[in-house]
């Protein structure tokens, strides 16, 4: 292996209890991301709690408990190799209350693996109006995850087990709403698996003789195969923008004894090197990078797509938070915005959206309440042509250009200059009410002056 494998970030999404963690855990285990001894330990512990079927899920969920106690940030388990790529897995929670975390996870991904349960009643619950399957897929699309893979899980629990009719029914249902969202169903592979028995994950299944294999048609070429692992190998790695200035939205900031302050996040554009002076926005701080780590290995150069932790000098943990953006202080440093103009589509809002409406905007890893300051023009969703100026209100299904004002400092960029920092979803009433892209930003001029004083 002379050449390092390409890095791909995969987010696992889907309705609560569709078997995301179990599937992922099994995959990581099969691909050598965790050893047998460790798994047996989980198996015992899970059995004692009467949850024996959770042993694979614990590969991932064990970490969640560790995270709460603030022990080292061990994301290494979630890394495994396929023939072609090094995969970093982001296991997003499926529960309604965690949609915020799911958005943070998804905004960091290149590919989404949507896990849908084929078990009786569970699929219907996931795609119903209140289910998360639809919403997750929609958010993935909005947040720019253009490749999606659908795993039809729990095939061992259909009636009868491994039933082709049920699989076809699920595929029909899911491709229906994926198409509405904007994905092309022909380019989406559908794979029947069982995350618990490991059926059709790594090796072709014997129990589903009817399954001819998945096929995809994409502009970059066609692909086909049988197992989930083959699907992961058929992913088209995303194009990384190295030549742009650095933008690194922080996912978390840790304080590690003996090391100091360690922000963690995914580099969206540009390059990060030790010795660089970073500017953090909207925190308005500058700091020097001491060292960089990815999966517990030191790095001299971190590139776009890398999920890294880096150590900085003389900044207290409390001064930085999730949603801050780091950039190179010498080259187009990030700054917070006073307002921005965006093109939005209202998805499911029960009433009317008027100027002054203030939902929570999720953009990259930031979650900030923003006010719809003015509704500038209403557009035709399909063509983007203007329908009317200064509309009084917007309803579900309308597209519009609006001016948004964040109620506390927030760093975003226009979609054209830094795509990952220019897409957002708006949440209210525990659901996604709108999605949009940022067309232009009005930067806060004061931040540049203040930053110079701090130096």
Tab-separated table of C-alpha atoms in Angstrom:
chain	number	residue	atom	x	y	z
A	1	UNK	CA	0.000	0.000	0.000
A	2	UNK	CA	2.331	2.746	-1.150
A	3	UNK	CA	-0.339	5.335	-1.735
A	4	UNK	CA	-2.605	6.388	1.092
A	5	UNK	CA	-6.244	5.489	0.485
A	6	UNK	CA	-8.700	8.250	-0.298
A	7	UNK	CA	-10.603	9.462	2.711
A	8	UNK	CA	-14.408	9.315	2.652
A	9	UNK	CA	-16.722	10.448	5.440
A	10	UNK	CA	-19.943	8.470	5.741
A	11	UNK	CA	-22.851	9.510	7.922
A	12	UNK	CA	-25.332	6.867	9.033
A	13	UNK	CA	-28.858	8.229	9.245
A	14	UNK	CA	-32.347	6.820	9.666
A	15	UNK	CA	-35.310	6.488	12.006
A	16	UNK	CA	-34.723	5.690	15.660
A	17	UNK	CA	-34.200	1.931	16.155
A	18	UNK	CA	-33.802	1.169	12.478
A	19	UNK	CA	-30.580	-0.589	13.444
A	20	UNK	CA	-28.021	2.083	12.561
A	21	UNK	CA	-25.544	1.441	15.349
A	22	UNK	CA	-25.808	-2.330	15.072
A	23	UNK	CA	-25.230	-2.241	11.328
A	24	UNK	CA	-22.312	0.121	11.638
A	25	UNK	CA	-20.808	-1.786	14.533
A	26	UNK	CA	-21.016	-5.030	12.587
A	27	UNK	CA	-19.436	-3.419	9.564
A	28	UNK	CA	-16.579	-1.958	11.577
A	29	UNK	CA	-16.055	-5.324	13.258
A	30	UNK	CA	-16.046	-7.232	9.972
A	31	UNK	CA	-13.593	-4.767	8.470
A	32	UNK	CA	-11.225	-5.166	11.382
A	33	UNK	CA	-11.980	-1.921	13.178
A	34	UNK	CA	-12.467	-3.730	16.505
A	35	UNK	CA	-11.076	-6.975	17.839
A	36	UNK	CA	-12.906	-10.151	18.846
A	37	UNK	CA	-11.947	-9.824	22.505
A	38	UNK	CA	-13.445	-6.393	22.790
A	39	UNK	CA	-16.651	-7.599	21.130
A	40	UNK	CA	-16.969	-10.540	23.521
A	41	UNK	CA	-16.678	-8.110	26.405
A	42	UNK	CA	-19.558	-6.068	24.957
A	43	UNK	CA	-21.524	-9.259	24.403
A	44	UNK	CA	-21.276	-10.222	28.081
A	45	UNK	CA	-22.147	-6.750	29.269
A	46	UNK	CA	-25.079	-6.509	26.877
A	47	UNK	CA	-26.388	-9.927	27.866
A	48	UNK	CA	-26.297	-8.960	31.551
A	49	UNK	CA	-28.523	-6.029	30.746
A	50	UNK	CA	-30.829	-8.318	28.800
A	51	UNK	CA	-29.967	-6.598	25.546
A	52	UNK	CA	-27.911	-9.244	23.816
A	53	UNK	CA	-28.797	-7.977	20.353
A	54	UNK	CA	-27.077	-4.693	21.188
A	55	UNK	CA	-23.534	-6.033	21.211
A	56	UNK	CA	-22.603	-4.432	17.887
A	57	UNK	CA	-24.380	-1.212	18.686
A	58	UNK	CA	-22.196	-0.933	21.746
A	59	UNK	CA	-19.120	-0.712	19.573
A	60	UNK	CA	-20.401	2.779	18.867
A	61	UNK	CA	-22.572	3.576	21.831
A	62	UNK	CA	-19.906	2.688	24.367
A	63	UNK	CA	-18.166	5.781	23.084
A	64	UNK	CA	-21.146	7.994	23.728
A	65	UNK	CA	-20.881	7.282	27.422
A	66	UNK	CA	-17.166	7.957	27.249
A	67	UNK	CA	-17.807	11.244	25.566
A	68	UNK	CA	-20.167	12.370	28.282
A	69	UNK	CA	-17.488	11.702	30.859
A	70	UNK	CA	-15.049	13.705	28.787
A	71	UNK	CA	-12.431	10.988	28.346
A	72	UNK	CA	-10.309	11.146	25.180
A	73	UNK	CA	-12.142	11.648	21.962
A	74	UNK	CA	-11.935	8.181	20.577
A	75	UNK	CA	-13.269	8.294	17.059
A	76	UNK	CA	-10.748	5.721	15.922
A	77	UNK	CA	-13.193	2.843	16.247
A	78	UNK	CA	-15.255	4.419	13.579
A	79	UNK	CA	-12.526	4.142	11.013
A	80	UNK	CA	-12.218	1.175	8.708
A	81	UNK	CA	-10.796	0.311	5.329
A	82	UNK	CA	-12.530	-1.009	2.239
A	83	UNK	CA	-10.607	-2.039	-0.854
A	84	UNK	CA	-10.416	1.506	-2.121
A	85	UNK	CA	-11.095	3.934	0.703
A	86	UNK	CA	-10.480	4.759	4.299
A	87	UNK	CA	-13.935	5.361	5.728
A	88	UNK	CA	-14.658	7.547	8.709
A	89	UNK	CA	-18.088	6.753	10.074
A	90	UNK	CA	-20.226	9.360	11.744
A	91	UNK	CA	-23.054	7.604	13.548
A	92	UNK	CA	-25.865	10.125	13.726
A	93	UNK	CA	-28.594	9.724	16.333
A	94	UNK	CA	-31.989	8.946	14.854
A	95	UNK	CA	-34.070	10.235	17.697
A	96	UNK	CA	-36.160	13.325	17.130
A	97	UNK	CA	-34.557	15.310	19.928
A	98	UNK	CA	-31.126	14.730	18.487
A	99	UNK	CA	-31.810	16.083	15.040
A	100	UNK	CA	-29.487	18.939	15.909
A	101	UNK	CA	-26.615	16.501	16.471
A	102	UNK	CA	-27.611	14.608	13.381
A	103	UNK	CA	-27.255	17.842	11.412
A	104	UNK	CA	-23.824	18.501	12.874
A	105	UNK	CA	-22.824	14.978	11.863
A	106	UNK	CA	-24.338	15.162	8.412
A	107	UNK	CA	-22.786	18.499	7.566
A	108	UNK	CA	-19.444	16.726	7.926
A	109	UNK	CA	-20.208	13.866	5.536
A	110	UNK	CA	-19.612	13.052	1.882
A	111	UNK	CA	-22.001	10.132	1.651
A	112	UNK	CA	-25.120	9.235	3.599
A	113	UNK	CA	-26.041	5.670	4.424
A	114	UNK	CA	-29.774	5.677	5.086
A	115	UNK	CA	-30.805	2.708	7.190
A	116	UNK	CA	-34.449	1.706	6.764
A	117	UNK	CA	-36.023	-1.083	8.771
A	118	UNK	CA	-38.020	-3.671	6.838
A	119	UNK	CA	-39.500	-5.148	10.023
A	120	UNK	CA	-43.265	-5.080	10.211
A	121	UNK	CA	-44.611	-1.641	11.137
A	122	UNK	CA	-41.159	-0.117	11.612
A	123	UNK	CA	-40.726	0.986	8.010
A	124	UNK	CA	-44.143	2.634	8.055
A	125	UNK	CA	-43.302	4.442	11.298
A	126	UNK	CA	-40.060	5.721	9.803
A	127	UNK	CA	-41.572	7.188	6.655
A	128	UNK	CA	-44.777	8.502	8.167
A	129	UNK	CA	-45.208	12.269	8.432
A	130	UNK	CA	-43.640	12.286	11.868
A	131	UNK	CA	-40.934	9.723	11.159
A	132	UNK	CA	-37.303	10.647	10.810
A	133	UNK	CA	-36.449	8.693	7.659
A	134	UNK	CA	-37.853	11.373	5.380
A	135	UNK	CA	-36.507	14.275	7.380
A	136	UNK	CA	-33.008	12.828	7.606
A	137	UNK	CA	-32.853	12.193	3.877
A	138	UNK	CA	-34.072	15.712	3.223
A	139	UNK	CA	-31.503	17.235	5.553
A	140	UNK	CA	-28.750	15.148	4.014
A	141	UNK	CA	-29.704	16.504	0.597
A	142	UNK	CA	-29.840	20.092	1.787
A	143	UNK	CA	-26.591	19.848	3.650
A	144	UNK	CA	-25.013	18.846	0.378
A	145	UNK	CA	-24.645	15.104	0.767
A	146	UNK	CA	-25.342	14.237	-2.845
A	147	UNK	CA	-24.654	10.504	-2.657
A	148	UNK	CA	-27.022	8.356	-0.676
A	149	UNK	CA	-27.058	4.610	-0.130
A	150	UNK	CA	-30.138	2.858	1.209
A	151	UNK	CA	-29.737	-0.168	3.472
A	152	UNK	CA	-32.919	-2.120	3.929
A	153	UNK	CA	-32.140	-3.545	7.354
A	154	UNK	CA	-33.729	-6.224	9.571
A	155	UNK	CA	-34.481	-8.506	6.622
A	156	UNK	CA	-34.323	-11.335	9.174
A	157	UNK	CA	-37.446	-9.923	10.846
A	158	UNK	CA	-39.781	-9.647	7.865
A	159	UNK	CA	-42.720	-12.034	7.604
A	160	UNK	CA	-41.667	-14.531	6.300
A	161	UNK	CA	-37.947	-13.795	6.948
A	162	UNK	CA	-35.946	-12.463	3.986
A	163	UNK	CA	-39.122	-11.742	2.043
A	164	UNK	CA	-38.675	-10.281	-1.430
A	165	UNK	CA	-42.115	-8.712	-1.527
A	166	UNK	CA	-41.382	-6.684	1.593
A	167	UNK	CA	-38.025	-5.552	0.211
A	168	UNK	CA	-39.648	-4.364	-3.018
A	169	UNK	CA	-42.336	-2.551	-1.068
A	170	UNK	CA	-39.727	-0.702	1.016
A	171	UNK	CA	-37.700	0.164	-2.079
A	172	UNK	CA	-40.798	1.587	-3.763
A	173	UNK	CA	-41.674	3.671	-0.723
A	174	UNK	CA	-38.188	5.037	-0.202
A	175	UNK	CA	-37.403	5.792	-3.834
A	176	UNK	CA	-40.702	7.657	-3.994
A	177	UNK	CA	-39.734	10.186	-1.354
A	178	UNK	CA	-36.056	10.330	-2.349
A	179	UNK	CA	-37.215	11.422	-5.775
A	180	UNK	CA	-39.392	14.152	-4.271
A	181	UNK	CA	-36.445	15.426	-2.272
A	182	UNK	CA	-34.221	15.672	-5.330
A	183	UNK	CA	-32.167	12.478	-5.444
A	184	UNK	CA	-32.264	10.448	-8.651
A	185	UNK	CA	-33.506	6.978	-7.628
A	186	UNK	CA	-31.515	5.393	-10.478
A	187	UNK	CA	-28.292	6.528	-8.823
A	188	UNK	CA	-29.237	5.199	-5.373
A	189	UNK	CA	-28.230	1.628	-4.538
A	190	UNK	CA	-30.729	-0.344	-2.404
A	191	UNK	CA	-29.160	-3.205	-0.439
A	192	UNK	CA	-31.099	-5.710	1.697
A	193	UNK	CA	-29.096	-6.594	4.824
A	194	UNK	CA	-29.410	-7.768	8.369
A	195	UNK	CA	-27.151	-5.748	10.633
A	196	UNK	CA	-27.619	-8.286	13.389
A	197	UNK	CA	-26.827	-11.528	11.545
A	198	UNK	CA	-24.449	-9.766	9.170
A	199	UNK	CA	-26.383	-10.993	6.153
A	200	UNK	CA	-25.199	-9.519	2.817
A	201	UNK	CA	-22.868	-7.015	4.433
A	202	UNK	CA	-19.443	-8.311	3.437
A	203	UNK	CA	-20.187	-11.540	1.590
A	204	UNK	CA	-23.060	-12.206	-0.781
A	205	UNK	CA	-26.132	-13.611	0.900
A	206	UNK	CA	-27.360	-17.189	0.594
A	207	UNK	CA	-30.631	-16.492	2.352
A	208	UNK	CA	-31.923	-14.097	-0.269
A	209	UNK	CA	-31.513	-16.020	-3.537
A	210	UNK	CA	-34.033	-13.672	-5.151
A	211	UNK	CA	-31.735	-10.679	-4.733
A	212	UNK	CA	-30.088	-10.127	-8.106
A	213	UNK	CA	-27.836	-7.365	-6.805
A	214	UNK	CA	-27.970	-3.572	-6.803
A	215	UNK	CA	-27.331	-1.379	-9.823
A	216	UNK	CA	-26.700	2.335	-10.108
A	217	UNK	CA	-26.602	4.667	-13.068
A	218	UNK	CA	-24.612	7.827	-12.560
A	219	UNK	CA	-23.001	10.376	-14.808
A	220	UNK	CA	-19.591	9.173	-13.634
A	221	UNK	CA	-20.413	5.649	-14.771
A	222	UNK	CA	-22.524	2.668	-13.806
A	223	UNK	CA	-21.859	0.289	-10.960
A	224	UNK	CA	-23.368	-2.914	-9.657
A	225	UNK	CA	-22.727	-5.532	-7.009
A	226	UNK	CA	-24.384	-7.476	-4.247
A	227	UNK	CA	-23.078	-6.566	-0.817
A	228	UNK	CA	-22.968	-3.441	1.287
A	229	UNK	CA	-19.176	-3.399	1.191
A	230	UNK	CA	-19.222	-3.320	-2.604
A	231	UNK	CA	-21.573	-0.341	-2.479
A	232	UNK	CA	-19.151	1.511	-0.231
A	233	UNK	CA	-16.411	0.822	-2.751
A	234	UNK	CA	-18.525	2.208	-5.585
A	235	UNK	CA	-18.733	5.646	-3.941
A	236	UNK	CA	-17.367	8.532	-5.973
A	237	UNK	CA	-14.954	10.373	-3.717
A	238	UNK	CA	-15.843	14.045	-3.414
A	239	UNK	CA	-13.768	16.748	-5.028
A	240	UNK	CA	-11.792	18.544	-2.350
A	241	UNK	CA	-10.957	22.210	-2.654
A	242	UNK	CA	-7.378	22.677	-1.502
A	243	UNK	CA	-6.665	25.941	-3.294
A	244	UNK	CA	-9.209	27.964	-1.316
A	245	UNK	CA	-8.410	29.623	2.017
A	246	UNK	CA	-8.863	27.459	5.113
A	247	UNK	CA	-12.337	26.999	6.608
A	248	UNK	CA	-12.750	24.605	9.496
A	249	UNK	CA	-16.064	24.632	11.408
A	250	UNK	CA	-15.531	23.336	14.958
A	251	UNK	CA	-17.525	20.346	16.026
A	252	UNK	CA	-16.375	20.391	19.632
A	253	UNK	CA	-13.678	21.844	21.842
A	254	UNK	CA	-11.988	19.709	24.448
A	255	UNK	CA	-9.610	20.388	27.270
A	256	UNK	CA	-7.103	17.576	27.518
A	257	UNK	CA	-4.830	17.405	30.554
A	258	UNK	CA	-1.187	18.041	29.767
A	259	UNK	CA	-2.037	19.083	26.218
A	260	UNK	CA	-4.358	22.037	26.574
A	261	UNK	CA	-7.173	23.245	24.334
A	262	UNK	CA	-8.053	20.919	21.460
A	263	UNK	CA	-10.732	21.985	18.958
A	264	UNK	CA	-12.056	19.219	16.703
A	265	UNK	CA	-13.720	19.520	13.303
A	266	UNK	CA	-13.655	18.699	9.628
A	267	UNK	CA	-11.596	20.790	7.257
A	268	UNK	CA	-13.994	21.947	4.559
A	269	UNK	CA	-11.565	23.892	2.351
A	270	UNK	CA	-7.870	24.755	2.450
A	271	UNK	CA	-4.966	23.272	4.362
A	272	UNK	CA	-4.072	23.231	8.046
A	273	UNK	CA	-0.445	23.000	9.196
A	274	UNK	CA	1.296	23.256	12.564
A	275	UNK	CA	2.668	26.744	13.138
A	276	UNK	CA	-0.196	28.435	11.309
A	277	UNK	CA	-1.938	31.387	12.960
A	278	UNK	CA	-5.660	30.792	13.006
A	279	UNK	CA	-8.441	33.284	13.333
A	280	UNK	CA	-11.613	32.021	15.011
A	281	UNK	CA	-14.942	33.613	14.168
A	282	UNK	CA	-17.310	34.702	15.709
A	283	UNK	CA	-15.115	34.256	18.804
A	284	UNK	CA	-12.762	36.938	17.377
A	285	UNK	CA	-9.644	35.170	18.621
A	286	UNK	CA	-6.333	34.394	16.988
A	287	UNK	CA	-4.121	31.497	18.042
A	288	UNK	CA	-1.211	29.458	16.792
A	289	UNK	CA	-1.559	25.767	15.940
A	290	UNK	CA	0.900	23.642	17.919
A	291	UNK	CA	0.094	20.199	16.560
A	292	UNK	CA	-2.556	18.304	14.570
A	293	UNK	CA	-3.914	14.801	15.095
A	294	UNK	CA	-6.240	12.550	13.154
A	295	UNK	CA	-7.269	9.166	14.549
A	296	UNK	CA	-4.486	9.436	17.147
A	297	UNK	CA	-1.744	10.000	14.599
A	298	UNK	CA	0.173	13.225	14.267
A	299	UNK	CA	-0.184	15.080	10.957
A	300	UNK	CA	2.093	17.652	9.319
A	301	UNK	CA	-0.491	18.694	6.739
A	302	UNK	CA	-4.235	18.264	7.104
A	303	UNK	CA	-6.326	18.450	3.932
A	304	UNK	CA	-10.009	19.027	3.162
A	305	UNK	CA	-12.192	16.123	4.273
A	306	UNK	CA	-9.982	15.269	7.232
A	307	UNK	CA	-11.631	15.152	10.642
A	308	UNK	CA	-8.891	16.511	12.862
A	309	UNK	CA	-8.165	17.616	16.383
A	310	UNK	CA	-5.548	20.364	16.791
A	311	UNK	CA	-3.862	21.905	19.758
A	312	UNK	CA	-3.708	25.702	20.092
A	313	UNK	CA	-1.778	28.031	22.382
A	314	UNK	CA	-3.133	30.506	24.906
A	315	UNK	CA	-6.860	30.076	24.311
A	316	UNK	CA	-9.181	28.921	27.077
A	317	UNK	CA	-11.721	26.231	26.227
A	318	UNK	CA	-14.598	28.421	27.337
A	319	UNK	CA	-13.811	31.017	24.658
A	320	UNK	CA	-14.463	28.626	21.779
A	321	UNK	CA	-17.550	26.590	21.012
A	322	UNK	CA	-19.184	24.348	18.468
A	323	UNK	CA	-20.142	26.347	15.400
A	324	UNK	CA	-17.117	28.658	15.489
A	325	UNK	CA	-15.125	28.649	12.270
A	326	UNK	CA	-11.338	28.606	12.084
A	327	UNK	CA	-9.482	30.137	9.137
A	328	UNK	CA	-5.999	31.296	8.282
A	329	UNK	CA	-5.462	34.726	9.864
A	330	UNK	CA	-3.240	35.742	6.925
A	331	UNK	CA	-5.497	34.604	4.079
A	332	UNK	CA	-9.130	35.749	3.902
A	333	UNK	CA	-9.851	35.102	7.608
A	334	UNK	CA	-13.452	34.220	8.478
A	335	UNK	CA	-15.607	36.899	10.052
A	336	UNK	CA	-19.073	36.951	11.519
A	337	UNK	CA	-21.944	38.353	9.514
A	338	UNK	CA	-24.464	41.072	10.314
A	339	UNK	CA	-26.946	39.667	7.838
A	340	UNK	CA	-27.084	37.493	4.752
A	341	UNK	CA	-29.297	36.998	1.742
A	342	UNK	CA	-30.457	33.471	1.100
A	343	UNK	CA	-32.654	31.532	-1.224
A	344	UNK	CA	-34.954	29.332	0.854
A	345	UNK	CA	-37.639	26.749	0.281
A	346	UNK	CA	-40.321	26.457	2.957
A	347	UNK	CA	-40.922	22.759	3.525
A	348	UNK	CA	-43.469	21.970	6.142
A	349	UNK	CA	-44.673	24.908	8.086
A	350	UNK	CA	-48.239	24.627	9.363
A	351	UNK	CA	-48.992	28.339	9.050
A	352	UNK	CA	-47.669	31.348	7.214
A	353	UNK	CA	-44.131	32.618	7.365
A	354	UNK	CA	-43.909	36.398	7.593
A	355	UNK	CA	-41.090	38.863	8.139
A	356	UNK	CA	-39.928	38.595	11.741
A	357	UNK	CA	-40.208	34.792	11.866
A	358	UNK	CA	-37.213	33.414	13.809
A	359	UNK	CA	-36.412	29.719	13.489
A	360	UNK	CA	-33.107	28.079	14.479
A	361	UNK	CA	-30.706	27.876	11.537
A	362	UNK	CA	-28.357	24.932	11.297
A	363	UNK	CA	-25.440	25.828	9.078
A	364	UNK	CA	-22.240	23.701	9.063
A	365	UNK	CA	-21.880	22.951	12.807
A	366	UNK	CA	-23.540	26.130	14.084
A	367	UNK	CA	-27.087	26.316	15.458
A	368	UNK	CA	-28.193	29.934	15.765
A	369	UNK	CA	-31.613	31.575	15.796
A	370	UNK	CA	-32.004	33.893	12.800
A	371	UNK	CA	-34.738	36.369	11.995
A	372	UNK	CA	-36.358	36.573	8.578
A	373	UNK	CA	-35.768	40.349	8.386
A	374	UNK	CA	-37.400	40.852	4.996
A	375	UNK	CA	-39.021	38.678	2.378
A	376	UNK	CA	-37.502	40.080	-0.827
A	377	UNK	CA	-38.966	38.020	-3.635
A	378	UNK	CA	-40.994	34.912	-4.186
A	379	UNK	CA	-39.605	32.502	-6.776
A	380	UNK	CA	-40.784	29.598	-8.854
A	381	UNK	CA	-39.278	26.519	-7.242
A	382	UNK	CA	-38.590	24.703	-10.490
A	383	UNK	CA	-37.178	27.506	-12.657
A	384	UNK	CA	-35.998	30.059	-10.110
A	385	UNK	CA	-37.914	32.826	-11.958
A	386	UNK	CA	-39.293	35.688	-9.915
A	387	UNK	CA	-43.030	35.478	-9.177
A	388	UNK	CA	-43.563	38.557	-6.994
A	389	UNK	CA	-41.619	41.252	-5.153
A	390	UNK	CA	-41.834	41.772	-1.389
A	391	UNK	CA	-44.361	38.977	-0.721
A	392	UNK	CA	-46.427	39.426	2.436
A	393	UNK	CA	-46.023	35.806	3.512
A	394	UNK	CA	-44.734	32.392	2.474
A	395	UNK	CA	-46.448	29.006	2.760
A	396	UNK	CA	-45.185	25.432	2.617
A	397	UNK	CA	-43.723	24.708	-0.805
A	398	UNK	CA	-42.820	28.321	-1.599
A	399	UNK	CA	-39.332	29.357	-2.653
A	400	UNK	CA	-38.095	32.862	-1.911
A	401	UNK	CA	-35.135	35.163	-1.517
A	402	UNK	CA	-34.987	36.507	2.031
A	403	UNK	CA	-32.714	38.599	4.179
A	404	UNK	CA	-31.764	36.866	7.419
A	405	UNK	CA	-30.278	38.426	10.537
A	406	UNK	CA	-28.645	36.160	13.153
A	407	UNK	CA	-29.611	37.148	16.692
A	408	UNK	CA	-26.153	36.345	18.036
A	409	UNK	CA	-22.780	36.385	16.236
A	410	UNK	CA	-22.522	33.685	13.583
A	411	UNK	CA	-20.000	32.899	10.871
A	412	UNK	CA	-21.362	31.777	7.492
A	413	UNK	CA	-20.184	32.258	3.912
A	414	UNK	CA	-21.863	32.490	0.548
A	415	UNK	CA	-22.563	29.187	-1.150
A	416	UNK	CA	-20.506	30.157	-4.188
A	417	UNK	CA	-17.281	30.904	-2.327
A	418	UNK	CA	-17.425	28.163	0.344
A	419	UNK	CA	-20.248	25.708	-0.441
A	420	UNK	CA	-20.111	23.773	2.859
A	421	UNK	CA	-20.591	26.978	4.839
A	422	UNK	CA	-23.346	28.305	2.622
A	423	UNK	CA	-26.107	25.720	3.093
A	424	UNK	CA	-28.528	25.604	5.967
A	425	UNK	CA	-31.697	24.091	7.346
A	426	UNK	CA	-34.154	26.020	9.504
A	427	UNK	CA	-35.816	24.195	12.391
A	428	UNK	CA	-38.854	25.116	14.415
A	429	UNK	CA	-41.594	23.116	16.175
A	430	UNK	CA	-39.210	20.127	16.307
A	431	UNK	CA	-39.113	19.804	12.557
A	432	UNK	CA	-37.292	21.199	9.572
A	433	UNK	CA	-39.365	24.094	8.291
A	434	UNK	CA	-37.077	25.370	5.533
A	435	UNK	CA	-33.828	24.737	3.732
A	436	UNK	CA	-31.694	27.149	1.790
A	437	UNK	CA	-28.430	28.381	0.343
A	438	UNK	CA	-26.717	31.664	1.135
A	439	UNK	CA	-26.292	33.974	-1.844
A	440	UNK	CA	-24.383	36.836	-0.279
A	441	UNK	CA	-23.190	37.872	3.186
A	442	UNK	CA	-22.746	41.259	4.788
A	443	UNK	CA	-19.684	40.849	6.976
A	444	UNK	CA	-19.262	42.526	10.307
A	445	UNK	CA	-16.627	45.226	9.756
A	446	UNK	CA	-16.009	45.693	13.459
A	447	UNK	CA	-14.600	42.207	13.847
A	448	UNK	CA	-11.500	42.987	11.794
A	449	UNK	CA	-10.663	46.055	13.884
A	450	UNK	CA	-11.160	44.266	17.172
A	451	UNK	CA	-9.045	41.342	16.071
A	452	UNK	CA	-6.107	43.610	15.348
A	453	UNK	CA	-6.297	45.113	18.824
A	454	UNK	CA	-6.138	41.628	20.385
A	455	UNK	CA	-2.848	40.704	18.726
